[in-house]
Tab-separated table of C-alpha atoms in Angstrom:
chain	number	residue	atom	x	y	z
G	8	UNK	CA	193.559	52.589	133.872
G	9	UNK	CA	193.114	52.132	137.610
G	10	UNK	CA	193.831	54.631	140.079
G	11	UNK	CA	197.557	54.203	141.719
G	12	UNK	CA	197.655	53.792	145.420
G	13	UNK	CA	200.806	55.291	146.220
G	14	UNK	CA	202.048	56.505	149.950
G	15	UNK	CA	199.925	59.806	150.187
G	16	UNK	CA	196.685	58.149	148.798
G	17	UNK	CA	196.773	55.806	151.269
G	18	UNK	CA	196.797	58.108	154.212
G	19	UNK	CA	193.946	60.615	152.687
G	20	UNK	CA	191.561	60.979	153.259
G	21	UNK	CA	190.879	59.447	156.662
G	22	UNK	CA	187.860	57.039	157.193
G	23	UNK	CA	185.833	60.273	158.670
G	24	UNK	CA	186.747	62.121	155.146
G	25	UNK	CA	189.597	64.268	156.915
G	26	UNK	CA	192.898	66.108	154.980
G	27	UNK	CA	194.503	66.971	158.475
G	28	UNK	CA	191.634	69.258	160.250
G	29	UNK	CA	189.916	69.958	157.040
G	30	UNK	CA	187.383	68.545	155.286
G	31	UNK	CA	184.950	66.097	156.893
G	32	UNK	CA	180.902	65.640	156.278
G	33	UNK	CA	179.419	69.702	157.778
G	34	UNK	CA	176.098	68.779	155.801
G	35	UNK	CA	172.090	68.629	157.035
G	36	UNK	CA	171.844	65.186	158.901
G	37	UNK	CA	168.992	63.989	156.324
G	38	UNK	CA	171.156	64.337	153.860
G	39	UNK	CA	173.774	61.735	155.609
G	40	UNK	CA	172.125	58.823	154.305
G	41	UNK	CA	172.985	59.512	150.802
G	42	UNK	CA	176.397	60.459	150.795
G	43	UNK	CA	176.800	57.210	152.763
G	44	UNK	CA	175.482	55.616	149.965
G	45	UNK	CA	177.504	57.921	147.368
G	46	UNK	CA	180.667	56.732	149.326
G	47	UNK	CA	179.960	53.349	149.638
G	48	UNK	CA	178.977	52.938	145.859
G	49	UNK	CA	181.952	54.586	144.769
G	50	UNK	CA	184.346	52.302	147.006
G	51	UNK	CA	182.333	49.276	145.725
G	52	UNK	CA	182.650	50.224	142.100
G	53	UNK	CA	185.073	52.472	141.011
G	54	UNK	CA	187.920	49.994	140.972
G	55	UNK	CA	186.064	46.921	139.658
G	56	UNK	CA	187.419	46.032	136.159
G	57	UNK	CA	184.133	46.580	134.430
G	58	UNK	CA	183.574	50.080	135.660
G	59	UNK	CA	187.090	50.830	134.658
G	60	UNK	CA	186.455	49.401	131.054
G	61	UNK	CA	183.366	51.388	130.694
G	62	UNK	CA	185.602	54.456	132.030
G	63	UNK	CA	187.984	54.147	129.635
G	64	UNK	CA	186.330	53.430	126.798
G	65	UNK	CA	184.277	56.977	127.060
G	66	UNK	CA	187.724	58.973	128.027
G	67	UNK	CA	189.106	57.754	124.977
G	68	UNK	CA	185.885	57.638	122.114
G	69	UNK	CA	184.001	60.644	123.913
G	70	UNK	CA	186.884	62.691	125.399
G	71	UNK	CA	190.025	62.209	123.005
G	72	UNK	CA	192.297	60.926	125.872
G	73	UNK	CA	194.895	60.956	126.687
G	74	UNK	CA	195.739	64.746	125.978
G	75	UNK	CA	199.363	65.684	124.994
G	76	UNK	CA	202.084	67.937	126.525
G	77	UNK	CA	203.502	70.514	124.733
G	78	UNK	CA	206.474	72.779	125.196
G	79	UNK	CA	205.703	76.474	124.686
G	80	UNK	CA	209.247	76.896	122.591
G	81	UNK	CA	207.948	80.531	121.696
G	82	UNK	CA	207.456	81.937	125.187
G	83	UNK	CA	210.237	80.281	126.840
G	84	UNK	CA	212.528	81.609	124.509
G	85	UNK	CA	211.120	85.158	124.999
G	86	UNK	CA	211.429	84.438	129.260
G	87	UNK	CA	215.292	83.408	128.888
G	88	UNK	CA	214.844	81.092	132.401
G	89	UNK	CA	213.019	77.848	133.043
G	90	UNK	CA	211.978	75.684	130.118
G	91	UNK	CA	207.400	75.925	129.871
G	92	UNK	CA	205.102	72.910	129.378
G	93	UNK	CA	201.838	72.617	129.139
G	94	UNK	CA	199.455	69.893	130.331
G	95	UNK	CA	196.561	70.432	127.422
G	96	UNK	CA	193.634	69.607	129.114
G	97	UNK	CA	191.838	72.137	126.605
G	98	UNK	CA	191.860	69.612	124.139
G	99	UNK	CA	189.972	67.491	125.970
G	100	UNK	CA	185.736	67.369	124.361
G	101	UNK	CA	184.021	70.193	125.586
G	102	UNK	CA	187.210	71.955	126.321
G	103	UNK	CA	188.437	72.065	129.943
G	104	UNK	CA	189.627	69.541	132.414
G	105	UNK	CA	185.904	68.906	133.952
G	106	UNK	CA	184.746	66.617	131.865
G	107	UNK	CA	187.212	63.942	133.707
G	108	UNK	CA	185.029	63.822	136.849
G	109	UNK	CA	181.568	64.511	134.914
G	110	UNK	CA	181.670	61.062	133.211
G	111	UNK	CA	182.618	59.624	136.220
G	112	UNK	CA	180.101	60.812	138.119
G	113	UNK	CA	177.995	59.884	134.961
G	114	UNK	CA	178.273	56.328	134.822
G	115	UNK	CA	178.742	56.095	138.922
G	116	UNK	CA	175.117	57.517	138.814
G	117	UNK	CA	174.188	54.854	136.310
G	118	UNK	CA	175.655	52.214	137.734
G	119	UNK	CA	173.466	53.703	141.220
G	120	UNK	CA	170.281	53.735	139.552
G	121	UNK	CA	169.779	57.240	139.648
G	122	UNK	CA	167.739	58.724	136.694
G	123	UNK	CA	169.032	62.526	136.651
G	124	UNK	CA	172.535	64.768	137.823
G	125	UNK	CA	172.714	67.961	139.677
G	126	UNK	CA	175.655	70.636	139.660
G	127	UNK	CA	176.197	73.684	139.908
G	128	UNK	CA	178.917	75.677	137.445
G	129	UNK	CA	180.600	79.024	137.479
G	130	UNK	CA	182.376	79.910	134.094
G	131	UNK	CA	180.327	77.166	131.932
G	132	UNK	CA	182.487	74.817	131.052
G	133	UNK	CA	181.852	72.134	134.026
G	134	UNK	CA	178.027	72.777	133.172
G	135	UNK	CA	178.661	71.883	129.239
G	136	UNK	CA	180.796	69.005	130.599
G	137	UNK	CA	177.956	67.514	132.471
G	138	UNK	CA	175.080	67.788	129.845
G	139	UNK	CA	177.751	66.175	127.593
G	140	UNK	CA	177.736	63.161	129.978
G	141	UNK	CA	174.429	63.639	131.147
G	142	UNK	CA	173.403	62.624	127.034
G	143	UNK	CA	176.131	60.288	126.708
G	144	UNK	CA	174.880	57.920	129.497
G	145	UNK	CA	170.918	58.762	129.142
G	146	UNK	CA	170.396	60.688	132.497
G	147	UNK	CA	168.331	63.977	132.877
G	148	UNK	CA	170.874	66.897	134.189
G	149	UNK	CA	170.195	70.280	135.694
G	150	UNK	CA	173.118	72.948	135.997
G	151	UNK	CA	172.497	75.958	138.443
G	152	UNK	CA	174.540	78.746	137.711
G	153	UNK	CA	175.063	82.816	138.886
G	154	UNK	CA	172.914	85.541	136.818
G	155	UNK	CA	175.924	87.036	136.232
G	156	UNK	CA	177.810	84.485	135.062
G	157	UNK	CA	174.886	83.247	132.857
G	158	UNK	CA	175.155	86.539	131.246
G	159	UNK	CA	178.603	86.732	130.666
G	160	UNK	CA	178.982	82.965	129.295
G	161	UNK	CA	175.618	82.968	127.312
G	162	UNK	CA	177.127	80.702	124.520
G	163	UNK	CA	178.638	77.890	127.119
G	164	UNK	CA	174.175	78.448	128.619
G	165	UNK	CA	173.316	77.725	124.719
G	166	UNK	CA	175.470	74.518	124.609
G	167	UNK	CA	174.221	73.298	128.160
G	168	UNK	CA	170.774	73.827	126.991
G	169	UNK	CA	171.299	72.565	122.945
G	170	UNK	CA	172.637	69.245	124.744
G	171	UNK	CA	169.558	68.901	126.727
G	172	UNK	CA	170.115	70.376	130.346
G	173	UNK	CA	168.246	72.223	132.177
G	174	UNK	CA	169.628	75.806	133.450
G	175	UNK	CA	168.606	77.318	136.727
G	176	UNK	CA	169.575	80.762	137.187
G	177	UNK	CA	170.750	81.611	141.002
G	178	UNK	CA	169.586	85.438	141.739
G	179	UNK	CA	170.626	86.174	145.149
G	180	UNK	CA	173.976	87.220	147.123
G	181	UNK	CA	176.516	87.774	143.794
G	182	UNK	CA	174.617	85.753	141.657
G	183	UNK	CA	177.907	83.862	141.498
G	184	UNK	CA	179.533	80.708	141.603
G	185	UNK	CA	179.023	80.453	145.234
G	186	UNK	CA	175.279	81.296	144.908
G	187	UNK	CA	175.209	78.499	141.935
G	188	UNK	CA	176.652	75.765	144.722
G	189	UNK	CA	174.032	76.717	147.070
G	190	UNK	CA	171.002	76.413	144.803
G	191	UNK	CA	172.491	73.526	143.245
G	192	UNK	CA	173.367	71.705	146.921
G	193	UNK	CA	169.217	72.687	147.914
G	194	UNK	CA	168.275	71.508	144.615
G	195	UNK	CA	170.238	67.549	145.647
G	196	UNK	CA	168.490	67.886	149.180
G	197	UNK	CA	165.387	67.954	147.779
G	198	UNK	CA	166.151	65.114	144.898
G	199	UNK	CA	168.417	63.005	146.209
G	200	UNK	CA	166.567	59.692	145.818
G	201	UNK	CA	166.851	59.549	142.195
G	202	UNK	CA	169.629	61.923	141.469
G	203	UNK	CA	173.246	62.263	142.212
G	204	UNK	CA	175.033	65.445	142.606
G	205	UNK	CA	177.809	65.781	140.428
G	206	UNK	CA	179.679	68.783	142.467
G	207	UNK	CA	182.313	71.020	139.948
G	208	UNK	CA	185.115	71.021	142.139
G	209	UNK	CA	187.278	69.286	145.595
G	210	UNK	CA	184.984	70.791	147.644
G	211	UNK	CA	182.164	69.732	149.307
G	212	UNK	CA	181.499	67.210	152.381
G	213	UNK	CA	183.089	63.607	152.256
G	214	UNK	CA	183.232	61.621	149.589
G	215	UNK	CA	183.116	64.388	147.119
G	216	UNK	CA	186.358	65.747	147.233
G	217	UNK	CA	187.937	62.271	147.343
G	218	UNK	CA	185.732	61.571	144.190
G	219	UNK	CA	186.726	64.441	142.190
G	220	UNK	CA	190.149	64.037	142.694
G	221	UNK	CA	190.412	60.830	141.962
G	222	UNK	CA	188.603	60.861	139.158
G	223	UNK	CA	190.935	63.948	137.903
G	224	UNK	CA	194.225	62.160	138.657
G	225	UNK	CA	193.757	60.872	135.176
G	226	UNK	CA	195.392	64.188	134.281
G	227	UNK	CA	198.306	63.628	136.613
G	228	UNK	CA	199.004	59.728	135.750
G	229	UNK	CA	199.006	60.713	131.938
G	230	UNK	CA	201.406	63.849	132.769
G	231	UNK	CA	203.709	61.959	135.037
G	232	UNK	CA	203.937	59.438	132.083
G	233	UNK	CA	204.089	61.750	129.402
G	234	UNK	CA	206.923	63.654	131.176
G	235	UNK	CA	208.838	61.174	131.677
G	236	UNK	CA	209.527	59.604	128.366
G	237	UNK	CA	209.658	63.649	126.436
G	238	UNK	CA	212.747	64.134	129.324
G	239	UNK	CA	214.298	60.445	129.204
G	240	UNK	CA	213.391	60.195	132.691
G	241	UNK	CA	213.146	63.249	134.413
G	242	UNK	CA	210.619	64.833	136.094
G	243	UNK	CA	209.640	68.465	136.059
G	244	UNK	CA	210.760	70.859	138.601
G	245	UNK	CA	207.337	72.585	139.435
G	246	UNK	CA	204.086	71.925	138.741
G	247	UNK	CA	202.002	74.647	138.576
G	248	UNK	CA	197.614	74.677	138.640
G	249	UNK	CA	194.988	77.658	139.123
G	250	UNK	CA	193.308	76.831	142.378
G	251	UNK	CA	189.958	78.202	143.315
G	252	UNK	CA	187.939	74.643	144.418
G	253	UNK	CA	191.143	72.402	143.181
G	254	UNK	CA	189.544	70.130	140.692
G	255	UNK	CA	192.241	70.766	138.026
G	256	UNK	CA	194.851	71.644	140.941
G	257	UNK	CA	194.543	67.751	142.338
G	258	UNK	CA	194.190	66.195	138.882
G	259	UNK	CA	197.650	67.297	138.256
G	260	UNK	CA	199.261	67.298	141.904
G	261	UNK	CA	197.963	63.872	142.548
G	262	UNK	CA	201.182	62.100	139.462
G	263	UNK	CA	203.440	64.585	141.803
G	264	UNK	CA	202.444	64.858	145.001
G	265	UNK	CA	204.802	62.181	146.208
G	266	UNK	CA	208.020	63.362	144.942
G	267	UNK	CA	209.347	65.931	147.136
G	268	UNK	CA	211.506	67.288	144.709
G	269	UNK	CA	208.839	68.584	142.560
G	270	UNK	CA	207.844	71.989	143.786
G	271	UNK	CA	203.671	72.144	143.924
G	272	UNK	CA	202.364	75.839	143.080
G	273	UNK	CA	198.625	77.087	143.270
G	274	UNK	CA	197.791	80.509	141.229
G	275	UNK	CA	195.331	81.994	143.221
G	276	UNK	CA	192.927	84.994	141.616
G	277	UNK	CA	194.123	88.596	143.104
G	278	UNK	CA	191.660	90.259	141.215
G	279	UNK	CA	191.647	93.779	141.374
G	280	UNK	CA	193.339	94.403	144.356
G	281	UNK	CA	194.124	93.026	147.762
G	282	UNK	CA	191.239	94.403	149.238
G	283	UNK	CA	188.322	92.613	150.973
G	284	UNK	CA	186.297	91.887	148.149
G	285	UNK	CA	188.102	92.464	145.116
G	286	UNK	CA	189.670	89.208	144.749
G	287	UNK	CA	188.997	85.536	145.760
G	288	UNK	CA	192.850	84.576	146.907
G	289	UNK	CA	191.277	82.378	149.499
G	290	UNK	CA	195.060	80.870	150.684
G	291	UNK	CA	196.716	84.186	150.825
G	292	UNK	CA	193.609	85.203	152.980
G	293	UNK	CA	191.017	83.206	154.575
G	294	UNK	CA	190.553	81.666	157.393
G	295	UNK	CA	189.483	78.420	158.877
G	296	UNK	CA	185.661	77.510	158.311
G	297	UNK	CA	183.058	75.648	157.207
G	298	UNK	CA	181.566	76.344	153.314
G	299	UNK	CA	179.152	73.599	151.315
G	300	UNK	CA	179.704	71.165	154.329
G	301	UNK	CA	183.510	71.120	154.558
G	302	UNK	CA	185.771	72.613	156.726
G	303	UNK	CA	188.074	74.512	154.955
G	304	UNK	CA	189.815	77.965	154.824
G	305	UNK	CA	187.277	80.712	153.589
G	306	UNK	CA	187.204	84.102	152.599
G	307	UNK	CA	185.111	85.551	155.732
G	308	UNK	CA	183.334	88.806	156.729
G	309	UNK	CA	183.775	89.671	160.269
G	310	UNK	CA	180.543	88.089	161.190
G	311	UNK	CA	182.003	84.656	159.777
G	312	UNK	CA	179.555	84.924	156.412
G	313	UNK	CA	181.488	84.181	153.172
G	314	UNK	CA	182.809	87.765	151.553
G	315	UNK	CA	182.224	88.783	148.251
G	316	UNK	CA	184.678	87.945	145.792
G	317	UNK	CA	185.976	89.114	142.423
G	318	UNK	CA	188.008	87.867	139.284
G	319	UNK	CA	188.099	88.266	135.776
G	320	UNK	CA	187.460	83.913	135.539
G	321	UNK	CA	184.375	83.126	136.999
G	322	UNK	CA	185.308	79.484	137.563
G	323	UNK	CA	188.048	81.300	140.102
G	324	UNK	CA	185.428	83.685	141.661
G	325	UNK	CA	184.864	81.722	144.671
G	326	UNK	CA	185.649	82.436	148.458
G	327	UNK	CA	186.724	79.608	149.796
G	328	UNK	CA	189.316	76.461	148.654
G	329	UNK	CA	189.234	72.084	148.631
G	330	UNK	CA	189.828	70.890	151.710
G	331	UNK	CA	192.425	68.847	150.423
G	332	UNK	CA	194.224	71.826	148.993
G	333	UNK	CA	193.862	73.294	152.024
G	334	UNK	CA	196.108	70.495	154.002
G	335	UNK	CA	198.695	70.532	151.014
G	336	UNK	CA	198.983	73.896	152.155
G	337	UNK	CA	198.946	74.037	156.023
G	338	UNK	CA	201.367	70.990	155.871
G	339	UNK	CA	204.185	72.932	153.415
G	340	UNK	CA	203.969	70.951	150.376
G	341	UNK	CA	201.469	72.926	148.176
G	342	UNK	CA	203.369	76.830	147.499
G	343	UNK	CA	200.879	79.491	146.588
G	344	UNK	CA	200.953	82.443	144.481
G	345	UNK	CA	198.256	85.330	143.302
G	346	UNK	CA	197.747	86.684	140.053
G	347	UNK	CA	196.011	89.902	138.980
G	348	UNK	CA	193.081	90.169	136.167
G	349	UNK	CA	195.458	92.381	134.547
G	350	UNK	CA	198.440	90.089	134.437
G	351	UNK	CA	195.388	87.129	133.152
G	352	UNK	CA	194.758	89.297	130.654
G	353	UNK	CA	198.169	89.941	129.559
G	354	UNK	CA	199.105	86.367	129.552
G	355	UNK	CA	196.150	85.209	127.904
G	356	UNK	CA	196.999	87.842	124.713
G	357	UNK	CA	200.058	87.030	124.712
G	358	UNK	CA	199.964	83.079	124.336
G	359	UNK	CA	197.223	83.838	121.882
G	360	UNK	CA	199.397	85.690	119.518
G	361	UNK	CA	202.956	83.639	120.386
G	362	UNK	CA	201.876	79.648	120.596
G	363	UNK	CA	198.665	79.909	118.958
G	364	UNK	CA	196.770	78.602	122.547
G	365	UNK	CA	193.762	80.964	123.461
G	366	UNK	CA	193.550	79.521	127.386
G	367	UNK	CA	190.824	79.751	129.874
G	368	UNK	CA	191.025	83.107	131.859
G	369	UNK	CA	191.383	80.518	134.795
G	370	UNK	CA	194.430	78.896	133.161
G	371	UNK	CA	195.997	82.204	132.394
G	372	UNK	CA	196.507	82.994	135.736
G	373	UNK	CA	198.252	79.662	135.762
G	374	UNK	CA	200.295	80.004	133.121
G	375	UNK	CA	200.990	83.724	134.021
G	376	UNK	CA	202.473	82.884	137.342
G	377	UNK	CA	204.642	79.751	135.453
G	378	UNK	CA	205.815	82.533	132.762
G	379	UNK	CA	207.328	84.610	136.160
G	380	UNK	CA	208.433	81.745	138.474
G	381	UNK	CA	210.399	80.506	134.917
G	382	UNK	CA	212.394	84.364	134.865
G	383	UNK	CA	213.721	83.768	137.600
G	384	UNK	CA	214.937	80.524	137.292
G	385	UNK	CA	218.029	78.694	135.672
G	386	UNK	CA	217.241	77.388	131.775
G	387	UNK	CA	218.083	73.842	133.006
G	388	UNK	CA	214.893	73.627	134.689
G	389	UNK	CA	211.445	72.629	133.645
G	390	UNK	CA	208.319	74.087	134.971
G	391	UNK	CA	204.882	72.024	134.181
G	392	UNK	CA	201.857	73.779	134.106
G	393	UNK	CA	198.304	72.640	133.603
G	394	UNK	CA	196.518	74.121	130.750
G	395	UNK	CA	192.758	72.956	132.187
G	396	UNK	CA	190.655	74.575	129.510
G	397	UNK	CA	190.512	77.003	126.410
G	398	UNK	CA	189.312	80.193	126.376
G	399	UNK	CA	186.663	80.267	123.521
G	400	UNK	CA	184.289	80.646	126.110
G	401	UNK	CA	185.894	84.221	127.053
G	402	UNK	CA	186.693	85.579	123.806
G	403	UNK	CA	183.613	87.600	123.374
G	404	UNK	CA	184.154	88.994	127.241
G	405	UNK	CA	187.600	90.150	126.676
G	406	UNK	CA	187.320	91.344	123.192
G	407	UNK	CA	184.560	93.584	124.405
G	408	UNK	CA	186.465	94.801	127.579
G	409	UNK	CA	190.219	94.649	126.292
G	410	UNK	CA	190.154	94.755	122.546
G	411	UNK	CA	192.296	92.862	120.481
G	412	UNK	CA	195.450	93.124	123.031
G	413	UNK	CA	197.526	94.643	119.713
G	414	UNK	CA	199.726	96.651	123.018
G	415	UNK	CA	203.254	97.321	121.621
G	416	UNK	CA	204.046	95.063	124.358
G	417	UNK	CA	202.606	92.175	122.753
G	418	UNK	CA	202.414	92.966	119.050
């Protein structure tokens, strides 16, 4: 199914890759050359029939499109307010929302002539995504990803590696998901003539936040759809997305983000505290610059250098934002929100043990904030929440650091 042009598509991003004043192309001029070529190969191709046939035909046989909405009858109940849905992107093959871009960028790179992809990946699942299209399609792939993060997602490294990609381990600063982008960005410098970056988020210079999102807004279309015909016409009341790069975030804005009446929320990661450092709520408190050749807003030390960052979901442990998600927010449509590791946690137990869901950490920071914006609201209205990957990933972590979550609070 084609992407559909409506009003806000058609004004962003500009012809320079702008949303408002962020965004843009803030890479190494030798580099230029090739993301002309990206951009002009994806205008050329992406809405020709034939690459939308071949697109298709992978989201459904590969990914087990289109992925269902579901009410969370259980845990609204228990809340009393606003009526919960969720999006389930963790259904989707190698459980989270990334795979939508990754076999896009898969059979873009094909369709290119380039032999291998490049990425970088913070909690896993956008590295097992890749590999799974890298195979598909026939194309080499090398993931870089944080030392940390390598060591606490070691069975999401096994399937990377069991499905043929190669993983680079990135040592210095955090050893983090922003350390992964930067080895992984030096890594396409080097080997851009026969391999495409396949970036794991909005971010990034123009065109590879348009790409993403575009290629996401298969999550969005399906939703708006799906919504639709379970309310006999009605659409939800908020829409609600963990936001760290976006990818997820503008998959499921972009069906929305041109009715004004639905309310757009990002869940940012608080972390630990409010504290420099011990979160990565880049909205709540960044400011403008420039991060993996965008300009954005950015978690900064005084010096201007990118600050350290913390959360209990690596994919959210990043310091700065999309550029895209960015201008939702400067320009008042996009509302933001920030969500502790210990309120994750909570959530993540507790729609475990009353819907039978075990979410990403990153989603249950989602779903956390969608569990308090629906207390506080009337029962008549409906709050839509995307559920962009499953958590088996993090059961080992939070088994070993939180137990079973058998609280009287949640048993």
């Amino acid at each position: 199914m084609a992407d559909i042009q409506r009003p806000y598509f058609q004004s962003y991003p500009d012809t320079e890759g702008y949303f408002g004043r962020f965004g843009g192309n803030h890479y190494p001029p030798e580099l230029r050359p090739a993301l002309e070529e990206l951009a002009s190969s994806y205008q050329e191709l992406h809405q020709t029939p034939e690459f939308q046939r071949e697109l298709n035909k992978v989201r459904v046989g590969l990914q087990g499109r289109p992925t269902p909405i579901h009410y969370l009858e259980n845990i609204s109940n228990q809340v009393g307010g606003a009526q919960i849905y969720v999006k389930r992107e963790d259904l989707n093959h190698t459980g989270a929302h990334k795979i939508n871009h990754c076999v896009g960028f898969a059979l873009l790179a094909k369709k290119m002539g380039k032999k291998k992809l490049i990425a970088e990946t913070g909690a896993g699942q956008h590295g097992v995504a890749l590999a799974t299209a890298a195979a598909y399609f026939g194309l080499e792939c090398e993931v870089h990803m944080g030392e940390v993060d390598i060591a606490k997602q070691s069975s999401n490294v096994g399937r990377m590696q069991l499905l043929g990609a190669r993983v680079v381990s990135a040592t210095s600063g955090q050893s983090a998901l922003k350390e992964a982008s930067d080895s992984a960005f030096n890594a396409y410098v080097e080997q851009h003539a026969h391999a495409l970056y396949a970036i794991g988020s909005a971010i990034g210079p123009h065109p590879f936040p348009m790409i993403v999102r575009d290629f996401q807004g298969v999550v969005g279309r399906e939703a708006r759809e799906q919504f639709l015909s379970i309310t006999n016409g009605s659409l939800p009341d908020h829409v609600v997305a963990c936001v760290a790069g976006g990818s997820n975030a503008m998959g499921m804005y972009s069906g929305f983000i041109d009715d004004p009446g639905v309310v757009l929320h990002a869940v940012e990661p608080l972390g630990v505290s409010d504290e420099p450092g011990q979160h990565a709520a880049t909205l709540s408190y960044g400011r403008l610059g420039t991060l993996h050749g965008a300009r954005s807003v950015v978690l900064q030390k005084e010096d201007g250098t990118p600050a350290r960052v913390s959360s209990v979901a690596s994919g959210l442990a990043y310091p700065g934002v999309g550029p895209e998600i960015a201008n939702l927010h400067e320009t008042g449509r996009l509302s933001i929100a920030a969500v502790s590791n210990e309120e994750a946690i909570s959530t993540f137990f507790r729609l475990a043990k009353f819907e039978g869901i075990i979410p990403a950490l990153e989603s249950a920071h989602a779903l956390a904030f969608a569990i308090r914006l629906a207390s506080q609201r009337a029962s008549s209205e409906r709050i839509l929440v995307n559920l962009s990957g499953r958590g088996d990933k993090d059961v080992d972590f939070v088994l070993e650091n939180y137990g079973t979550g058998a609280s009287p609070a949640l048993s």
